[in-house]
Coordinates of N, CA and C in Angstrom, one line a residue:
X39 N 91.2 -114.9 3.1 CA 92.3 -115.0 2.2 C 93.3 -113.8 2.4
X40 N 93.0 -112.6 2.5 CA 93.6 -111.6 2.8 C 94.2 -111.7 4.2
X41 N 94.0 -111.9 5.0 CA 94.6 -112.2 6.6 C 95.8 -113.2 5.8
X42 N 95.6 -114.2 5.4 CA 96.8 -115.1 5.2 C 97.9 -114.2 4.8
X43 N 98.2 -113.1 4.0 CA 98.9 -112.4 3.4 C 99.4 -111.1 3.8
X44 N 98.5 -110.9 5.1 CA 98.9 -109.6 5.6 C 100.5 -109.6 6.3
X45 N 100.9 -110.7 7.5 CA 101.8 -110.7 8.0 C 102.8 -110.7 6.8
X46 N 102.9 -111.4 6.5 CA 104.1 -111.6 5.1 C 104.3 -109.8 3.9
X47 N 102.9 -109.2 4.0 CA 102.9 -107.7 3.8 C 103.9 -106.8 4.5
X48 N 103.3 -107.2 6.0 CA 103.9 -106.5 7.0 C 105.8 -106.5 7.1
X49 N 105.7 -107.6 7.2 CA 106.9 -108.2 7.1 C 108.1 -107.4 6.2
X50 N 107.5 -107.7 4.6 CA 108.3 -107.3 3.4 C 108.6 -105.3 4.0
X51 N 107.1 -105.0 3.9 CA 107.3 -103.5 4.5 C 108.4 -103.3 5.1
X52 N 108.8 -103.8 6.4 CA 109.2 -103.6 7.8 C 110.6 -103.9 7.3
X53 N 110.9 -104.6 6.3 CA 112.2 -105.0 5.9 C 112.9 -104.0 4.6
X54 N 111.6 -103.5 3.7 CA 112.0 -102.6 3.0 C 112.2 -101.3 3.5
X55 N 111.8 -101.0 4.6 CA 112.4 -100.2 5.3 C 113.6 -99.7 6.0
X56 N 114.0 -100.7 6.8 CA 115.0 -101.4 7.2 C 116.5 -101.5 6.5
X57 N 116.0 -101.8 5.0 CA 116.8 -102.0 4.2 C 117.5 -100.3 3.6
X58 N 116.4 -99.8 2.9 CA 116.5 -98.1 2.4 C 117.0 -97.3 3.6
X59 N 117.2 -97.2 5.8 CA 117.7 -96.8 6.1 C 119.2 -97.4 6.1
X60 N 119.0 -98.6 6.2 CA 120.6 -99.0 6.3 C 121.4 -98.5 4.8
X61 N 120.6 -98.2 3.5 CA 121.3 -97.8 2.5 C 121.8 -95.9 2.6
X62 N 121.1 -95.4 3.3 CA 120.6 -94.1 3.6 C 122.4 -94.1 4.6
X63 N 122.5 -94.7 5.3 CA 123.4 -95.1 6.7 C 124.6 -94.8 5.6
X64 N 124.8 -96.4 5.1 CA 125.9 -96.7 4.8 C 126.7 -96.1 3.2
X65 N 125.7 -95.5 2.5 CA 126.0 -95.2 1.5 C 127.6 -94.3 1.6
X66 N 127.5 -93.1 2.0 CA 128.4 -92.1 2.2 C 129.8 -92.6 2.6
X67 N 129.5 -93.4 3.6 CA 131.1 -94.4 4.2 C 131.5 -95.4 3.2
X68 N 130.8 -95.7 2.4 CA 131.3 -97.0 1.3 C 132.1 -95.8 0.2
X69 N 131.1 -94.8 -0.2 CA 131.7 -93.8 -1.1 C 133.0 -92.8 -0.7
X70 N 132.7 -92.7 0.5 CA 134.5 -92.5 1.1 C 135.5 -92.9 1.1
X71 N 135.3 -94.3 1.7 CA 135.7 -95.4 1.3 C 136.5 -95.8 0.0
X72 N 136.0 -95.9 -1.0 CA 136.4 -95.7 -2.2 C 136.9 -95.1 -2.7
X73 N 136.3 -93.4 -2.5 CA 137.3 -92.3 -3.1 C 138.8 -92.3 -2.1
X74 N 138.8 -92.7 -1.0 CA 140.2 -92.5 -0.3 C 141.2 -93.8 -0.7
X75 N 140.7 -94.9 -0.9 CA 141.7 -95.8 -1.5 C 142.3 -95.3 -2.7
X76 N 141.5 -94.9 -3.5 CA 141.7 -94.4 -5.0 C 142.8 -93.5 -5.0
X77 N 142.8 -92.2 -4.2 CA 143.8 -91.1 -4.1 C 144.8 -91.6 -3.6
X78 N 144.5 -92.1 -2.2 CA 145.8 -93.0 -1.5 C 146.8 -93.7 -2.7
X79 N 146.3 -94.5 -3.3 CA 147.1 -95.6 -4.0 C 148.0 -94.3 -4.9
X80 N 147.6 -93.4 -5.4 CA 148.3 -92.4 -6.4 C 149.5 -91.5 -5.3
X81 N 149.5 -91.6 -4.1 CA 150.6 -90.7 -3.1 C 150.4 -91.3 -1.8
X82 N 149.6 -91.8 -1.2 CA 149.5 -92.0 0.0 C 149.1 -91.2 1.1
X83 N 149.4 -91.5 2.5 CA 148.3 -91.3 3.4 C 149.5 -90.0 4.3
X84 N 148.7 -89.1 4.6 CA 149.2 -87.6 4.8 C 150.3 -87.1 4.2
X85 N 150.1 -87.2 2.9 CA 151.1 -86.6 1.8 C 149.9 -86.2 1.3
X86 N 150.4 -84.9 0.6 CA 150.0 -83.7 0.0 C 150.0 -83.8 -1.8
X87 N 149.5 -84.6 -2.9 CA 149.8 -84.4 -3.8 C 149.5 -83.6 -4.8
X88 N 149.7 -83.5 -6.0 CA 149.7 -82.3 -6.5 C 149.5 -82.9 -8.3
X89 N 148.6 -83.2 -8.6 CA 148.4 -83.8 -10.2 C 148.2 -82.7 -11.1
X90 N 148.4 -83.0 -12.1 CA 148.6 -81.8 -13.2 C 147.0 -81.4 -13.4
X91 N 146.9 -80.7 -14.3 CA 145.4 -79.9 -14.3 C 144.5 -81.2 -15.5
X92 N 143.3 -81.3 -14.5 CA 142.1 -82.0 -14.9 C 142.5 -82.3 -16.8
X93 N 141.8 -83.4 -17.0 CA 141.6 -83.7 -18.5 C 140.7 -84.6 -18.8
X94 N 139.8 -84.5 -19.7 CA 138.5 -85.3 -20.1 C 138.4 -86.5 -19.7
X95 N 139.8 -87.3 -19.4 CA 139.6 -89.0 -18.9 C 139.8 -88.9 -17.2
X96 N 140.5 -87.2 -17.1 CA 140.7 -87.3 -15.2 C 139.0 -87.4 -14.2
X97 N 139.3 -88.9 -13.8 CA 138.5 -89.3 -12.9 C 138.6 -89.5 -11.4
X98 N 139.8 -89.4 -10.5 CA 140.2 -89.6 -9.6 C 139.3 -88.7 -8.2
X99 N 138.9 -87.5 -8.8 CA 137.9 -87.0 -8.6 C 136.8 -86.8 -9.1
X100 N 135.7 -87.1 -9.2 CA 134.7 -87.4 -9.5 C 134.2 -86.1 -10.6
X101 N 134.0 -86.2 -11.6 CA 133.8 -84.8 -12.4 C 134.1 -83.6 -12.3
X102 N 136.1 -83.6 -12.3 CA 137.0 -82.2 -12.1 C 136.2 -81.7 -12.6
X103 N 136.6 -80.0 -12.0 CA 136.4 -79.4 -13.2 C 137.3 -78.7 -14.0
X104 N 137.6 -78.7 -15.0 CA 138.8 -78.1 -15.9 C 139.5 -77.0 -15.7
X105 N 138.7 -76.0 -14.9 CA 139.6 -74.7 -14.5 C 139.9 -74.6 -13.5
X106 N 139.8 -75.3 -13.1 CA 140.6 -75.8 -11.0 C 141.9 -76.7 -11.0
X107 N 142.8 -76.8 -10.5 CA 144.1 -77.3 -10.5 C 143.7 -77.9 -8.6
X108 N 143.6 -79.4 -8.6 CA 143.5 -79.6 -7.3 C 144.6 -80.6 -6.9
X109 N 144.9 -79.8 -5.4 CA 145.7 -80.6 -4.7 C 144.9 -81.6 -3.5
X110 N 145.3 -83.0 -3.4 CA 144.5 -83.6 -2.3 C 145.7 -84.3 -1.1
X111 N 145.1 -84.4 -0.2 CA 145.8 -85.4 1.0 C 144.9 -86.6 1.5
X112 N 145.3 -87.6 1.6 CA 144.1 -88.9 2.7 C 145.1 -88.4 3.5
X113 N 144.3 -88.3 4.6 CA 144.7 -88.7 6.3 C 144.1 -89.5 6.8
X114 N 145.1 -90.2 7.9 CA 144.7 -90.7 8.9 C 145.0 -89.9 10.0
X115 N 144.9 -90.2 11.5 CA 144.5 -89.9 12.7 C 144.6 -90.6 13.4
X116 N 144.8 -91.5 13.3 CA 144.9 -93.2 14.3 C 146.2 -92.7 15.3
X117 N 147.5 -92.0 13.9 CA 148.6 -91.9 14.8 C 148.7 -90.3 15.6
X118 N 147.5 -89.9 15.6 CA 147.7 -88.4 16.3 C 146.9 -87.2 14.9
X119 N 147.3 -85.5 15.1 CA 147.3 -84.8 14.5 C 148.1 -84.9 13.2
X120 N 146.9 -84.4 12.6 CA 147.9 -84.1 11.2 C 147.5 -82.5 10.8
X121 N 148.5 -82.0 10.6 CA 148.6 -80.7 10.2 C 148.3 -80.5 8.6
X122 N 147.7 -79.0 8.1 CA 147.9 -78.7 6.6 C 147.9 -77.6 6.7
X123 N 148.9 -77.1 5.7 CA 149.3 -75.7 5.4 C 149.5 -75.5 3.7
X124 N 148.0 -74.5 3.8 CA 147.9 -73.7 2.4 C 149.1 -72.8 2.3
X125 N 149.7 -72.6 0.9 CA 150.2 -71.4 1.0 C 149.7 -71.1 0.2
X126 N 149.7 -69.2 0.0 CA 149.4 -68.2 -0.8 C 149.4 -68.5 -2.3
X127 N 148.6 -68.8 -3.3 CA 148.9 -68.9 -5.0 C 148.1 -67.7 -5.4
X128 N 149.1 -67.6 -6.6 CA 149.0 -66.1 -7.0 C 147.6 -66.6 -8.6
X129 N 146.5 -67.0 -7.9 CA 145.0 -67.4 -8.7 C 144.1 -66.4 -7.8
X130 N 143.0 -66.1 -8.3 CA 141.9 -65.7 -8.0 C 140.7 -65.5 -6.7
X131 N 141.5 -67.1 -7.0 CA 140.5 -67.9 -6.1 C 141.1 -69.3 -5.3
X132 N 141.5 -69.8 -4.0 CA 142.0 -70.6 -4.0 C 141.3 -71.3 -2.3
X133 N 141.5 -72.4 -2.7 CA 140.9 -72.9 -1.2 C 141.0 -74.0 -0.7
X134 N 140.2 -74.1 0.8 CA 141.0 -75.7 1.5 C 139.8 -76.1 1.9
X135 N 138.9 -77.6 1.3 CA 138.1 -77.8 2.0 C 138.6 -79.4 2.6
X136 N 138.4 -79.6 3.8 CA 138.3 -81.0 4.5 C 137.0 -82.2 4.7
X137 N 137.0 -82.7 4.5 CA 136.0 -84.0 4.9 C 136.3 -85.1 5.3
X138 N 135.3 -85.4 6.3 CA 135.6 -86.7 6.8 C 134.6 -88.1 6.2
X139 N 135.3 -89.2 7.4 CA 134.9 -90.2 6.7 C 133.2 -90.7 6.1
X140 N 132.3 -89.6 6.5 CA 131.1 -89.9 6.5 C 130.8 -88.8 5.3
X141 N 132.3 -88.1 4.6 CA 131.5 -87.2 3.1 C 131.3 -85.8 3.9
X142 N 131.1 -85.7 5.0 CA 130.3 -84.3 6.2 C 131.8 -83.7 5.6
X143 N 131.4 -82.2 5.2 CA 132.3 -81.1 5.7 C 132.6 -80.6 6.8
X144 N 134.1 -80.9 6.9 CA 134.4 -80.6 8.6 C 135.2 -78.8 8.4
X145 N 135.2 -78.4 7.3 CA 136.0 -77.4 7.5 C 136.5 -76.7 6.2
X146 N 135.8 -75.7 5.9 CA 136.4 -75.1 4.3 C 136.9 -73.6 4.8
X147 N 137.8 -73.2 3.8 CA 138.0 -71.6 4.0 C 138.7 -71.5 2.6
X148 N 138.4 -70.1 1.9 CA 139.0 -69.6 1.4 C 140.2 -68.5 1.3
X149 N 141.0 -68.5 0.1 CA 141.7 -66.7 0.2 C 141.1 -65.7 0.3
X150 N 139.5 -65.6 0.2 CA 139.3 -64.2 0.7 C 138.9 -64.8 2.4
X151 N 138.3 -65.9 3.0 CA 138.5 -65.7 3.7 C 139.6 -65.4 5.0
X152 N 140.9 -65.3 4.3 CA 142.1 -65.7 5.3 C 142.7 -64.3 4.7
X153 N 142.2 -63.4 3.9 CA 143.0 -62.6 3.9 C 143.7 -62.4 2.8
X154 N 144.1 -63.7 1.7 CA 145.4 -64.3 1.0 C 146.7 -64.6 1.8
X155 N 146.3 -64.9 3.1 CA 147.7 -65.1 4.4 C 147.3 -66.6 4.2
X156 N 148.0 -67.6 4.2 CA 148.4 -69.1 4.7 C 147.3 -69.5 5.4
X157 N 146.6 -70.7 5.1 CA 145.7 -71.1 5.8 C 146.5 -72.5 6.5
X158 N 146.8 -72.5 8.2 CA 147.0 -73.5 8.8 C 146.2 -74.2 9.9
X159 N 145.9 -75.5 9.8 CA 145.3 -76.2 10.3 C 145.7 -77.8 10.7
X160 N 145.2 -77.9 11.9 CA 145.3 -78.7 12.4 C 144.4 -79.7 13.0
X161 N 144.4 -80.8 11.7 CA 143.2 -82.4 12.1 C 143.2 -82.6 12.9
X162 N 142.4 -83.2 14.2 CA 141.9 -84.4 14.8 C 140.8 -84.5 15.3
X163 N 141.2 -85.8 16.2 CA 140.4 -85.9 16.8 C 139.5 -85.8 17.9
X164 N 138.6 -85.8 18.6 CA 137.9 -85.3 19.6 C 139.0 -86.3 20.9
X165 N 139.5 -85.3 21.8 CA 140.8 -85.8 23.2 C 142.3 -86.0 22.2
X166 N 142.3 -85.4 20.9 CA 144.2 -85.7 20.8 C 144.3 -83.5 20.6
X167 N 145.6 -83.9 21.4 CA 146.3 -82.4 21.4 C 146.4 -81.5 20.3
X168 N 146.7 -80.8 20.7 CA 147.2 -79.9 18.9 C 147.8 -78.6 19.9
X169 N 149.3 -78.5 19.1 CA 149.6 -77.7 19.8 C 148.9 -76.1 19.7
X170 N 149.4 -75.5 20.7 CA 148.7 -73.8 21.2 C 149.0 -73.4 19.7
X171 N 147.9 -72.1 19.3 CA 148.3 -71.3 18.6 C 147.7 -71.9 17.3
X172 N 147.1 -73.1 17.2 CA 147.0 -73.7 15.6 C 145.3 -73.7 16.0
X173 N 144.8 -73.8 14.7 CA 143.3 -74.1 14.5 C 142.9 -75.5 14.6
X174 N 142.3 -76.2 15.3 CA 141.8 -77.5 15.5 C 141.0 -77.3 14.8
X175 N 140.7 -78.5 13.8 CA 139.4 -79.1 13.0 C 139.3 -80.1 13.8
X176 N 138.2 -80.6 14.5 CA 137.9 -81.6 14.7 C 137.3 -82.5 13.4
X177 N 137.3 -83.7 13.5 CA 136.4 -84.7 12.4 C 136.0 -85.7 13.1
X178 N 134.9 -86.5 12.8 CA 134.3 -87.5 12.5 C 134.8 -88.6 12.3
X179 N 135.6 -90.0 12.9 CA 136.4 -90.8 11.9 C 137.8 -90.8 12.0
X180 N 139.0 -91.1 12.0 CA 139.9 -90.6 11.7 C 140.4 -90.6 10.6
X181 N 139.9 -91.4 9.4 CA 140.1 -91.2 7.7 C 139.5 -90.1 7.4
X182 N 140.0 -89.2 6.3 CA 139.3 -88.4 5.5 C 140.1 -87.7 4.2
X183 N 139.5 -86.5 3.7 CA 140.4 -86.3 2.3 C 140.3 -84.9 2.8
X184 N 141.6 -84.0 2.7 CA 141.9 -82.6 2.7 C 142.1 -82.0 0.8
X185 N 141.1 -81.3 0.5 CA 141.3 -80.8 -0.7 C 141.5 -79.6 -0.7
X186 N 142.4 -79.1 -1.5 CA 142.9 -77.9 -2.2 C 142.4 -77.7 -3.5
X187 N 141.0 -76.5 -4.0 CA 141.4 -76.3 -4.9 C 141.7 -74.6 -5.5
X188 N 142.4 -74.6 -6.5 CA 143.0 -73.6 -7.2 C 142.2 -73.2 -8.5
X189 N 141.8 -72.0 -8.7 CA 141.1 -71.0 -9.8 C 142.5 -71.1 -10.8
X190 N 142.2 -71.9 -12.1 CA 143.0 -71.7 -13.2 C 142.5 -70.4 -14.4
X191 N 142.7 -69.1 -14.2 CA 142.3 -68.6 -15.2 C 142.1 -68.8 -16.7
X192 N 143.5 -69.5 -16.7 CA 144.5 -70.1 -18.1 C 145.4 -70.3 -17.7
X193 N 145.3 -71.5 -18.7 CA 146.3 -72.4 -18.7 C 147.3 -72.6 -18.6
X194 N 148.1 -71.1 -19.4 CA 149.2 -70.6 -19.5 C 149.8 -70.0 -18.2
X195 N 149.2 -70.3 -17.4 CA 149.4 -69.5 -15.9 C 149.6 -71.1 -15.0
X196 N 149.3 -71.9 -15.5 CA 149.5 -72.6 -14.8 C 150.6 -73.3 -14.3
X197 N 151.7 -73.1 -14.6 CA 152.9 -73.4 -14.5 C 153.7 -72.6 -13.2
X198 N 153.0 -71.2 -12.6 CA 153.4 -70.6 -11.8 C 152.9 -70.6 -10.8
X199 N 151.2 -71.4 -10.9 CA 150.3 -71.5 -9.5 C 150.8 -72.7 -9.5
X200 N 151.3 -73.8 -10.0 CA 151.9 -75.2 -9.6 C 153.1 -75.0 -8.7
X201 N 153.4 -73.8 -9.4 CA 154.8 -73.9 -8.5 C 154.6 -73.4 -7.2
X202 N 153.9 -72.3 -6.8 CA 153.1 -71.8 -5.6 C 152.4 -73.0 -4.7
X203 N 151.3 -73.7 -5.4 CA 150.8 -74.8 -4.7 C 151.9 -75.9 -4.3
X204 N 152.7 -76.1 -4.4 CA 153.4 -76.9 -4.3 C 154.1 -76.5 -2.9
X205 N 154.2 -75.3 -2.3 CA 154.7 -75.0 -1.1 C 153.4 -75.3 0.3
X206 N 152.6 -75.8 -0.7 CA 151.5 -76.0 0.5 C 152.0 -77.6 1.3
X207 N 151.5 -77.9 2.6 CA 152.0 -79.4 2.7 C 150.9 -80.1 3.7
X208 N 150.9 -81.0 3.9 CA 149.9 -82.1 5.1 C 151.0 -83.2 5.5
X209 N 151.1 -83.0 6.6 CA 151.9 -84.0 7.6 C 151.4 -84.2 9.1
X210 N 152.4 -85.4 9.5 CA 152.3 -85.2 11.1 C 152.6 -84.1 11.8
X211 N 151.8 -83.7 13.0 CA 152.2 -82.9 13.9 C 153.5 -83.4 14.9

């Protein structure tokens, strides 16, 4: 009786396996996926936007957090390099992280790391150019999200790091 049942064991196994890697696979790209249409639809695709500071219903990113003021970009890459340029805000703390289409961090730096000098960089992909003199990030994909965020001490200050962040940009090369 047990032989009758084993293949059909084996089977279910070999498929519940099967199943939990392909979830393991695909999870990260569906959730990219998602979060890039989301931001896209609010500014679009290598534009640099700039939303006011977090509030108990802001969802767009997944559990802001209230003392960061963030700037984001989707890019693509299909049509070449895309450039981003931090500029200097007069916060604490301020920074650029990139990811690609698979969620993987392709590339973070902060103001202490750069000094408080302008963090420029330049997306693509593995065989497209970037001109001399610029930092290549390679990525994964050619969708991804470039995030900015900014250290809000108070609130009250916030009206002068908006205006600072606001000189930062993401475009074509």
């Amino acid at each position: 009786m047990m032989r009758r049942w084993l293949l059909p064991l084996l089977l279910g196994a070999v498929l519940a396996i099967l199943a939990y890697k392909a979830t393991l696979i695909a999870t990260p790209r569906v959730l990219m996926t998602a979060a890039l249409k989301r931001v896209e639809r609010l500014g679009g695709v290598n534009v640099l936007r700039h939303p006011p500071m977090a509030s108990a219903g802001a969802r767009t990113i997944v559990r802001p957090s209230p003392d960061l003021a963030y700037s984001s970009c989707v890019f693509d890459l299909d049509g070449g390099p895309v450039m981003i340029e931090v500029a200097p805000v007069p916060a604490p703390y301020w920074s650029l992280s990139v990811f690609d289409a698979r969620t993987d961090v392709a590339f973070v730096r902060n103001n202490r790391d750069s000094g408080g000098a302008p963090i420029r960089v330049a997306l693509a992909l593995a065989g497209q150019d970037v001109p001399a003199g610029m930092e290549a990030v390679r990525v994964e994909g050619a969708r991804g999200i470039a995030l900015i965020r900014v250290l809000v001490e108070s609130r009250d200050r916030f009206a002068a790091i908006d205006r600072a962040r606001r000189a930062s940009r993401c475009g074509r090369l």
